[in-house]
Short mmCIF file of C-alpha atoms and ligand atoms in Angstrom, two decimals:
data_model
loop_
_atom_site.label_atom_id
_atom_site.label_comp_id
_atom_site.label_asym_id
_atom_site.label_seq_id
_atom_site.Cartn_x
_atom_site.Cartn_y
_atom_site.Cartn_z
CA UNK A 268 0.39 -10.81 22.91
CA UNK A 269 4.13 -10.41 22.84
CA UNK A 270 6.87 -8.51 21.11
CA UNK A 271 9.21 -10.56 18.91
CA UNK A 272 12.72 -9.33 18.37
CA UNK A 273 15.34 -10.70 16.01
CA UNK A 274 18.88 -9.47 16.59
CA UNK A 275 21.46 -10.09 13.86
CA UNK A 276 19.92 -13.48 13.15
CA UNK A 277 21.94 -15.61 10.77
CA UNK A 278 21.39 -19.07 9.34
CA UNK A 279 23.96 -21.36 7.78
CA UNK A 280 23.16 -24.71 6.21
CA UNK A 281 26.67 -26.18 6.20
CA UNK A 282 28.76 -23.65 4.32
CA UNK A 283 25.70 -22.06 2.71
CA UNK A 284 24.49 -18.87 4.38
CA UNK A 285 20.77 -18.41 3.74
CA UNK A 286 19.90 -15.68 6.29
CA UNK A 287 22.22 -12.69 6.57
CA UNK A 288 22.08 -10.89 9.91
CA UNK A 289 18.39 -10.00 10.14
CA UNK A 290 17.39 -7.27 12.64
CA UNK A 291 13.68 -6.88 13.17
CA UNK A 292 11.31 -5.87 15.97
CA UNK A 293 7.69 -6.95 15.75
CA UNK A 294 5.43 -5.09 18.16
CA UNK A 295 3.00 -6.78 20.46
CA UNK A 296 -0.30 -7.38 18.63
CA UNK A 297 1.16 -6.53 15.24
CA UNK A 298 0.36 -8.46 12.04
CA UNK A 299 3.62 -8.73 10.14
CA UNK A 300 3.95 -10.43 6.77
CA UNK A 301 7.22 -11.85 5.43
CA UNK A 302 7.06 -11.74 1.66
CA UNK A 303 9.61 -12.60 -0.99
CA UNK A 304 10.28 -14.97 -3.87
CA UNK A 305 10.83 -18.69 -3.46
CA UNK A 306 14.08 -19.39 -1.63
CA UNK A 307 14.36 -15.90 -0.14
CA UNK A 308 14.44 -17.33 3.40
CA UNK A 309 10.90 -16.63 4.63
CA UNK A 310 10.25 -20.09 6.06
CA UNK A 311 13.73 -20.39 7.52
CA UNK A 312 13.33 -17.09 9.37
CA UNK A 313 9.88 -18.08 10.66
CA UNK A 314 11.13 -21.49 11.75
CA UNK A 315 13.93 -19.83 13.70
CA UNK A 316 11.29 -17.80 15.57
CA UNK A 317 9.38 -21.02 16.27
CA UNK A 318 12.41 -23.01 17.37
CA UNK A 319 11.90 -25.65 14.67
CA UNK A 320 15.16 -24.43 13.13
CA UNK A 321 18.31 -23.62 15.06
CA UNK A 322 19.84 -20.15 14.86
CA UNK A 323 23.44 -20.08 13.62
CA UNK A 324 24.17 -16.67 15.08
CA UNK A 325 22.22 -13.84 16.70
CA UNK A 326 19.31 -13.81 19.16
CA UNK A 327 15.57 -14.40 19.16
CA UNK A 328 13.62 -12.62 21.90
CA UNK A 329 9.94 -13.26 22.61
CA UNK A 330 8.19 -11.05 25.13
CA UNK A 331 11.58 -9.71 26.16
CA UNK A 332 12.94 -13.16 26.98
CA UNK A 333 15.89 -14.71 25.19
CA UNK A 334 14.39 -17.72 23.43
CA UNK A 335 17.27 -18.41 21.04
CA UNK A 336 17.86 -21.87 22.42
CA UNK A 337 14.41 -22.60 23.90
CA UNK A 338 12.35 -25.59 22.77
CA UNK A 339 9.38 -24.73 20.50
CA UNK A 340 6.97 -25.74 23.28
CA UNK A 341 8.56 -23.24 25.68
CA UNK A 342 8.20 -20.24 23.39
CA UNK A 343 4.49 -19.51 23.70
CA UNK A 344 4.03 -19.78 19.95
CA UNK A 345 1.75 -21.79 17.68
CA UNK A 346 2.40 -22.47 14.04
CA UNK A 347 0.04 -23.12 11.12
CA UNK A 348 1.46 -24.66 7.96
CA UNK A 349 0.44 -24.93 4.32
CA UNK A 350 -0.08 -28.67 4.78
CA UNK A 351 -2.69 -28.78 7.51
CA UNK A 352 -0.99 -31.72 9.22
CA UNK A 353 -4.22 -32.96 10.85
CA UNK A 354 -4.38 -36.41 12.42
CA UNK A 355 -6.52 -38.37 9.92
CA UNK A 356 -7.85 -40.90 12.41
CA UNK A 357 -9.09 -38.29 14.90
CA UNK A 358 -12.21 -36.20 14.56
CA UNK A 359 -12.07 -32.41 14.47
CA UNK A 360 -12.66 -32.09 18.20
CA UNK A 361 -9.78 -34.39 19.07
CA UNK A 362 -7.50 -32.80 16.52
CA UNK A 363 -8.06 -29.47 18.23
CA UNK A 364 -7.88 -30.89 21.76
CA UNK A 365 -4.81 -33.03 21.11
CA UNK A 366 -2.14 -30.58 22.26
CA UNK A 367 -4.23 -29.64 25.28
CA UNK A 368 -4.23 -33.20 26.52
CA UNK A 369 -0.46 -33.07 26.61
CA UNK A 370 -0.55 -29.97 28.80
CA UNK A 371 -2.13 -29.49 32.17
CA UNK A 372 -5.70 -28.74 31.14
CA UNK A 373 -8.59 -30.66 32.67
CA UNK A 374 -11.12 -32.27 30.37
CA UNK A 375 -13.66 -29.53 31.11
CA UNK A 376 -11.14 -26.77 30.45
CA UNK A 377 -10.07 -28.39 27.18
CA UNK A 378 -13.70 -28.70 26.11
CA UNK A 379 -14.31 -25.03 26.73
CA UNK A 380 -11.18 -23.99 24.82
CA UNK A 381 -12.07 -26.15 21.82
CA UNK A 382 -15.65 -24.89 21.73
CA UNK A 383 -14.52 -21.28 22.04
CA UNK A 384 -12.09 -21.73 19.15
CA UNK A 385 -14.69 -23.57 17.07
CA UNK A 386 -17.12 -20.70 17.60
CA UNK A 387 -14.55 -18.10 16.53
CA UNK A 388 -13.78 -20.15 13.41
CA UNK A 389 -17.41 -21.08 12.75
CA UNK A 390 -16.77 -24.81 12.72
CA UNK A 391 -18.90 -25.78 15.73
CA UNK A 392 -21.03 -28.12 13.62
CA UNK A 393 -17.97 -29.94 12.25
CA UNK A 394 -16.47 -31.16 15.52
CA UNK A 395 -17.54 -34.80 15.01
CA UNK A 396 -16.28 -35.09 11.44
CA UNK A 397 -13.01 -36.63 10.41
CA UNK A 398 -10.54 -34.55 8.35
CA UNK A 399 -11.35 -36.64 5.26
CA UNK A 400 -14.91 -35.32 5.43
CA UNK A 401 -13.84 -31.66 5.28
CA UNK A 402 -13.16 -29.23 2.45
CA UNK A 403 -9.72 -27.62 2.15
CA UNK A 404 -10.93 -24.41 3.76
CA UNK A 405 -12.51 -26.31 6.64
CA UNK A 406 -9.33 -28.30 7.19
CA UNK A 407 -7.34 -25.10 7.31
CA UNK A 408 -9.79 -23.72 9.89
CA UNK A 409 -9.23 -26.80 12.04
CA UNK A 410 -5.47 -26.34 11.76
CA UNK A 411 -5.88 -22.73 12.87
CA UNK A 412 -8.23 -23.89 15.64
CA UNK A 413 -5.56 -26.21 16.92
CA UNK A 414 -3.28 -23.18 17.20
CA UNK A 415 -5.91 -20.97 18.86
CA UNK A 416 -6.76 -23.37 21.70
CA UNK A 417 -3.24 -23.14 22.99
CA UNK A 418 -3.65 -19.39 23.50
CA UNK A 419 -0.20 -18.65 22.12
CA UNK A 420 1.43 -15.26 22.55
CA UNK A 421 2.51 -15.37 18.92
CA UNK A 422 0.91 -17.04 15.89
CA UNK A 423 3.19 -18.11 13.07
CA UNK A 424 1.68 -18.88 9.66
CA UNK A 425 3.66 -20.36 6.76
CA UNK A 426 1.71 -20.00 3.49
CA UNK A 427 -1.45 -21.29 5.16
CA UNK A 428 -3.70 -20.56 2.18
CA UNK A 429 -1.59 -21.83 -0.73
CA UNK A 430 -3.55 -25.07 -1.09
CA UNK A 431 -6.90 -23.33 -1.40
CA UNK A 432 -8.62 -22.14 -4.57
CA UNK A 433 -8.75 -18.41 -5.31
CA UNK A 434 -12.22 -17.72 -3.88
CA UNK A 435 -11.55 -19.62 -0.68
CA UNK A 436 -8.20 -17.87 -0.29
CA UNK A 437 -9.96 -14.51 -0.22
CA UNK A 438 -12.48 -15.79 2.32
CA UNK A 439 -9.81 -17.28 4.60
CA UNK A 440 -7.74 -14.11 4.27
CA UNK A 441 -10.65 -12.14 5.72
CA UNK A 442 -11.13 -14.81 8.42
CA UNK A 443 -7.51 -14.54 9.52
CA UNK A 444 -7.75 -10.75 9.59
CA UNK A 445 -10.88 -11.02 11.74
CA UNK A 446 -9.12 -13.51 13.97
CA UNK A 447 -6.26 -11.08 14.43
CA UNK A 448 -8.67 -8.36 15.52
CA UNK A 449 -10.57 -10.67 17.87
CA UNK A 450 -7.57 -12.35 19.50
CA UNK A 451 -5.41 -9.24 19.52
CA UNK A 452 -2.41 -11.55 19.07
CA UNK A 453 0.97 -10.98 17.51
CA UNK A 454 0.99 -12.70 14.12
CA UNK A 455 3.79 -13.41 11.66
CA UNK A 456 2.55 -14.58 8.31
CA UNK A 457 4.72 -15.90 5.47
CA UNK A 458 3.59 -15.71 1.86
CA UNK A 459 5.05 -15.25 -1.61
CA UNK A 460 1.78 -13.61 -2.66
CA UNK A 461 2.17 -9.84 -2.56
CA UNK A 462 -1.61 -9.37 -2.68
CA UNK A 463 -1.93 -11.28 0.61
CA UNK A 464 0.91 -9.19 1.99
CA UNK A 465 -0.66 -5.90 0.90
CA UNK A 466 -4.13 -6.72 2.17
CA UNK A 467 -3.34 -8.37 5.50
CA UNK A 468 -0.23 -6.76 6.93
CA UNK A 469 0.19 -3.97 9.42
CA UNK A 470 3.78 -4.05 8.22
CA UNK A 471 5.43 -6.00 5.43
CA UNK A 472 8.98 -7.35 5.55
CA UNK A 473 10.30 -7.86 2.02
CA UNK A 474 13.01 -10.52 1.86
CA UNK A 475 15.34 -11.36 -0.98
CA UNK A 476 18.28 -13.76 -0.83
CA UNK A 477 18.12 -13.97 2.95
CA UNK A 478 18.28 -10.22 3.58
CA UNK A 479 15.59 -7.69 4.45
CA UNK A 480 15.09 -5.35 1.52
CA UNK A 481 12.58 -3.06 3.21
CA UNK A 482 10.18 -2.98 6.15
CA UNK A 483 7.11 -0.76 6.13
CA UNK A 484 3.36 -0.45 5.94
CA UNK A 485 1.83 -1.70 2.69
CA UNK A 486 1.33 1.86 1.43
CA UNK A 487 4.87 2.92 2.38
CA UNK A 488 6.27 0.07 0.32
CA UNK A 489 3.90 0.82 -2.54
CA UNK A 490 4.51 4.57 -2.59
CA UNK A 491 8.17 4.68 -1.60
CA UNK A 492 9.98 1.47 -2.49
CA UNK A 493 13.62 1.89 -1.47
CA UNK A 494 15.09 -0.18 -4.23
CA UNK A 495 14.36 -1.81 -7.57
CA UNK A 496 13.63 -5.17 -5.98
CA UNK A 497 10.85 -3.86 -3.75
CA UNK A 498 9.52 -1.63 -6.52
CA UNK A 499 9.20 -4.62 -8.83
CA UNK A 500 7.90 -7.02 -6.21
CA UNK A 501 5.15 -4.94 -4.57
CA UNK A 502 2.26 -4.05 -6.87
CA UNK A 503 0.28 -6.00 -9.44
CA UNK A 504 0.58 -5.59 -12.36
CA UNK A 505 4.12 -4.66 -11.57
CA UNK A 506 5.80 -1.28 -11.95
CA UNK A 507 7.11 -0.45 -15.44
CA UNK A 508 10.82 0.22 -15.69
CA UNK A 509 12.68 2.27 -18.30
CA UNK A 510 16.43 2.47 -18.75
CA UNK A 511 17.45 6.10 -18.68
CA UNK A 512 20.64 8.14 -18.83
CA UNK A 513 21.62 11.62 -17.71
CA UNK A 514 22.98 13.58 -20.67
CA UNK A 515 26.71 14.29 -20.88
CA UNK A 516 26.42 18.05 -21.39
CA UNK A 517 25.83 18.99 -17.73
CA UNK A 518 22.24 20.04 -18.43
CA UNK A 519 20.87 17.32 -16.14
CA UNK A 520 18.52 16.34 -18.90
CA UNK A 521 17.46 12.73 -18.62
CA UNK A 522 16.64 10.70 -21.68
CA UNK A 523 15.05 7.31 -21.96
CA UNK A 524 17.34 4.83 -23.65
CA UNK A 525 14.57 3.05 -25.57
CA UNK A 526 13.00 6.29 -26.64
CA UNK A 527 15.82 8.75 -27.01
CA UNK A 528 13.51 11.50 -28.24
CA UNK A 529 11.98 11.63 -24.78
CA UNK A 530 14.05 14.08 -22.74
CA UNK A 531 13.02 15.58 -19.45
CA UNK A 532 14.35 17.20 -16.32
CA UNK A 533 14.07 15.72 -12.84
CA UNK A 534 14.47 18.66 -10.46
CA UNK A 535 15.29 18.02 -6.79
CA UNK A 536 17.47 15.02 -7.61
CA UNK A 537 21.25 15.08 -7.48
CA UNK A 538 22.24 13.72 -10.87
CA UNK A 539 25.65 13.49 -12.48
CA UNK A 540 26.38 13.61 -16.20
CA UNK A 541 26.24 10.15 -17.80
CA UNK A 542 24.58 8.53 -14.77
CA UNK A 543 22.66 5.41 -15.69
CA UNK A 544 19.23 5.42 -14.11
CA UNK A 545 16.13 3.28 -14.03
CA UNK A 546 12.86 5.15 -14.12
CA UNK A 547 9.80 3.37 -12.75
CA UNK A 548 6.12 4.13 -13.20
CA UNK A 549 3.08 2.28 -11.88
CA UNK A 550 0.50 1.13 -14.47
CA UNK A 551 -2.25 3.32 -12.97
CA UNK A 552 -0.20 6.51 -13.45
CA UNK A 553 -0.17 6.17 -17.22
CA UNK A 554 -2.74 8.09 -19.29
CA UNK A 555 -3.39 7.74 -23.01
CA UNK A 556 -3.73 10.86 -25.20
CA UNK A 557 -4.69 11.39 -28.82
CA UNK A 558 -1.71 13.63 -29.62
CA UNK A 559 1.58 14.83 -28.13
CA UNK A 560 0.17 18.35 -27.86
CA UNK A 561 -2.48 17.10 -25.50
CA UNK A 562 0.00 15.74 -22.93
CA UNK A 563 0.33 18.21 -20.00
CA UNK A 564 3.70 19.89 -19.29
CA UNK A 565 3.86 18.08 -15.96
CA UNK A 566 4.03 14.78 -17.83
CA UNK A 567 6.54 12.93 -19.94
CA UNK A 568 5.09 12.06 -23.32
CA UNK A 569 5.95 8.84 -25.12
CA UNK A 570 4.81 7.29 -28.35
CA UNK A 571 4.03 3.59 -28.55
CA UNK A 572 2.20 0.93 -30.49
CA UNK A 573 -0.55 -0.97 -28.74
CA UNK A 574 0.47 -4.61 -28.53
CA UNK A 575 -2.61 -5.95 -26.75
CA UNK A 576 -5.53 -4.85 -24.61
CA UNK A 577 -6.93 -7.04 -21.85
CA UNK A 578 -10.49 -6.13 -20.91
CA UNK A 579 -11.59 -7.25 -17.46
CA UNK A 580 -14.85 -5.34 -17.41
CA UNK A 581 -14.26 -2.46 -15.03
CA UNK A 582 -10.52 -2.33 -15.67
CA UNK A 583 -8.41 -2.73 -18.79
CA UNK A 584 -4.71 -3.39 -19.17
CA UNK A 585 -3.02 -1.90 -22.20
CA UNK A 586 0.31 -3.42 -23.28
CA UNK A 587 2.34 -0.80 -25.14
CA UNK A 588 5.44 -1.35 -27.23
CA UNK A 589 7.88 1.56 -26.91
CA UNK A 590 10.70 -0.21 -28.72
CA UNK A 591 12.17 -1.70 -25.55
CA UNK A 592 12.37 -5.39 -24.77
CA UNK A 593 9.56 -5.23 -22.21
CA UNK A 594 6.07 -4.00 -22.91
CA UNK A 595 4.72 -1.12 -20.85
CA UNK A 596 1.56 -1.97 -18.91
CA UNK A 597 -1.04 0.74 -18.43
CA UNK A 598 -4.16 0.45 -16.32
CA UNK A 599 -7.15 2.04 -18.00
CA UNK A 600 -10.41 2.34 -16.09
CA UNK A 601 -13.87 2.00 -17.61
CA UNK A 602 -14.43 1.75 -21.33
CA UNK A 603 -11.58 1.98 -23.86
CA UNK A 604 -11.47 1.87 -27.64
CA UNK A 605 -7.76 1.05 -27.71
CA UNK A 606 -6.91 -1.82 -29.99
CA UNK A 607 -3.98 -3.93 -31.10
CA UNK A 608 -1.70 -2.20 -33.62
CA UNK A 609 -2.84 1.33 -32.86
CA UNK A 610 -0.21 4.11 -32.61
CA UNK A 611 -0.73 6.07 -29.43
CA UNK A 612 0.77 8.70 -27.16
CA UNK A 613 0.85 8.18 -23.45
CA UNK A 614 1.83 10.45 -20.62
CA UNK A 615 3.41 9.84 -17.23
CA UNK A 616 3.34 12.46 -14.47
CA UNK A 617 6.91 13.35 -13.50
CA UNK A 618 5.86 13.71 -9.86
CA UNK A 619 4.93 10.02 -9.78
CA UNK A 620 8.18 8.70 -11.21
CA UNK A 621 10.37 6.40 -9.15
CA UNK A 622 14.02 6.97 -10.01
CA UNK A 623 16.75 4.46 -9.17
CA UNK A 624 20.52 4.80 -9.45
CA UNK A 625 22.72 2.29 -11.23
CA UNK A 626 22.95 0.23 -8.00
CA UNK A 627 19.17 -0.03 -7.91
CA UNK A 628 18.74 2.30 -4.91
CA UNK A 629 15.87 4.76 -5.05
CA UNK A 630 16.66 8.46 -5.37
CA UNK A 631 13.01 9.39 -4.88
CA UNK A 632 11.96 7.29 -1.86
CA UNK A 633 13.34 9.92 0.54
N1 LIG B 718 17.48 -27.99 5.37
C1 LIG B 718 18.08 -27.24 4.44
N2 LIG B 718 19.31 -27.54 4.00
C2 LIG B 718 19.95 -26.76 3.09
N3 LIG B 718 19.43 -25.67 2.54
C3 LIG B 718 18.19 -25.32 2.92
C4 LIG B 718 17.45 -26.08 3.88
N4 LIG B 718 16.25 -25.48 4.07
C5 LIG B 718 16.24 -24.40 3.25
N5 LIG B 718 17.40 -24.29 2.56
C6 LIG B 718 17.77 -23.22 1.62
O1 LIG B 718 17.59 -21.98 2.28
C7 LIG B 718 17.09 -21.01 1.40
C8 LIG B 718 15.85 -20.40 1.99
O2 LIG B 718 14.84 -21.38 2.03
P1 LIG B 718 13.39 -21.10 2.60
O3 LIG B 718 12.67 -22.39 2.66
O4 LIG B 718 13.51 -20.33 3.86
O5 LIG B 718 12.78 -20.17 1.46
P2 LIG B 718 11.31 -19.60 1.31
O6 LIG B 718 11.46 -18.12 1.16
O7 LIG B 718 10.45 -20.08 2.41
O8 LIG B 718 10.86 -20.20 -0.11
P3 LIG B 718 9.43 -20.80 -0.60
O9 LIG B 718 8.62 -19.58 -1.01
O10 LIG B 718 9.81 -21.62 -1.76
O11 LIG B 718 8.83 -21.56 0.52
C9 LIG B 718 16.88 -21.71 0.07
O12 LIG B 718 17.95 -21.41 -0.76
C10 LIG B 718 16.84 -23.16 0.44
O13 LIG B 718 17.29 -23.96 -0.63
MG1 LIG B 719 8.76 -21.33 2.47
#
């Protein structure tokens, strides 16, 4: 267990700056997930923690010690990659014991460490097999086992589950969570999958274009995204966005650009006449009504045409056309009679709206 601290960490590849002064403290024993789109700098940041990538500027501290220029082997870390990188000619036991042989462990000590790790990962009966004789999930377990035996202070994972099918991904996700509880280790986990981020993380770090957009618990990011990027990235299906404008008459009435008949007030927000806003609403906050009169006063009412309905059994997704370029997605639980082409009214509770200024910064995140 160890704290990891990044201080103004920067990365340049030649003239190209890909990490822009990242400050971040990861507590001892914490499970932190770096999430962001492809190219956002997740792997680069992780590799700078590991020492596999040099730091252009700033400091990396592990367990309070300046490790900015330390070799990977001196940092007390172990890394697990998407490609399992197992030695094909060695059996599972030797793959797991390999790094121990290079350190000062006796044969008996190494054997105990490998067997302990194999028990934790439930691969004790696979120790004699070669990697070619293993499934993808089993290979990934061996790769994790190789990290565990070294008893690192910090585990670093870079998209370790991307090569697995959906069912196995869920299983391995639970395994890694269990591992975190059992080992009580600090873990940094990189993924572009926001579901993995939401389900596994103590705290999520959202990256975009080499900068941290927001750090927080999964529910903090879900409930109070600080900007449009985080609002759109966290949550599946994603948050609906509407262009909106504050009226010019000083009344602080807001109207939706695509649906100019819809006018409403947003008390408690400092709005200026003619401000351009983006209003966001999560799919599960939307309710469908039979008529405008039925929509409660606390809600904004909108009319739409049903474009499509996806029925997944317990949950349905309604795709509504409100005359804007993008369809509005509503989550409807249980049974629904909604059908393509139908004219409907839907309501959105004003208290659940996310409002962003023209720079994309939230006015409601607090
Ligand atoms: N060795 C390199 N030389 C030059 N540019 C690089 C190098 N490695 C990464 N980059 C650039 O740095 C940026 C961040 O890359 P990085 O691999 O950290 O992204 P990522 O968030 O891990 O993406 P992905 O989800 O695709 O793995 C990208 O624009 C990438 O093209
Ligand atoms: Mg990457």
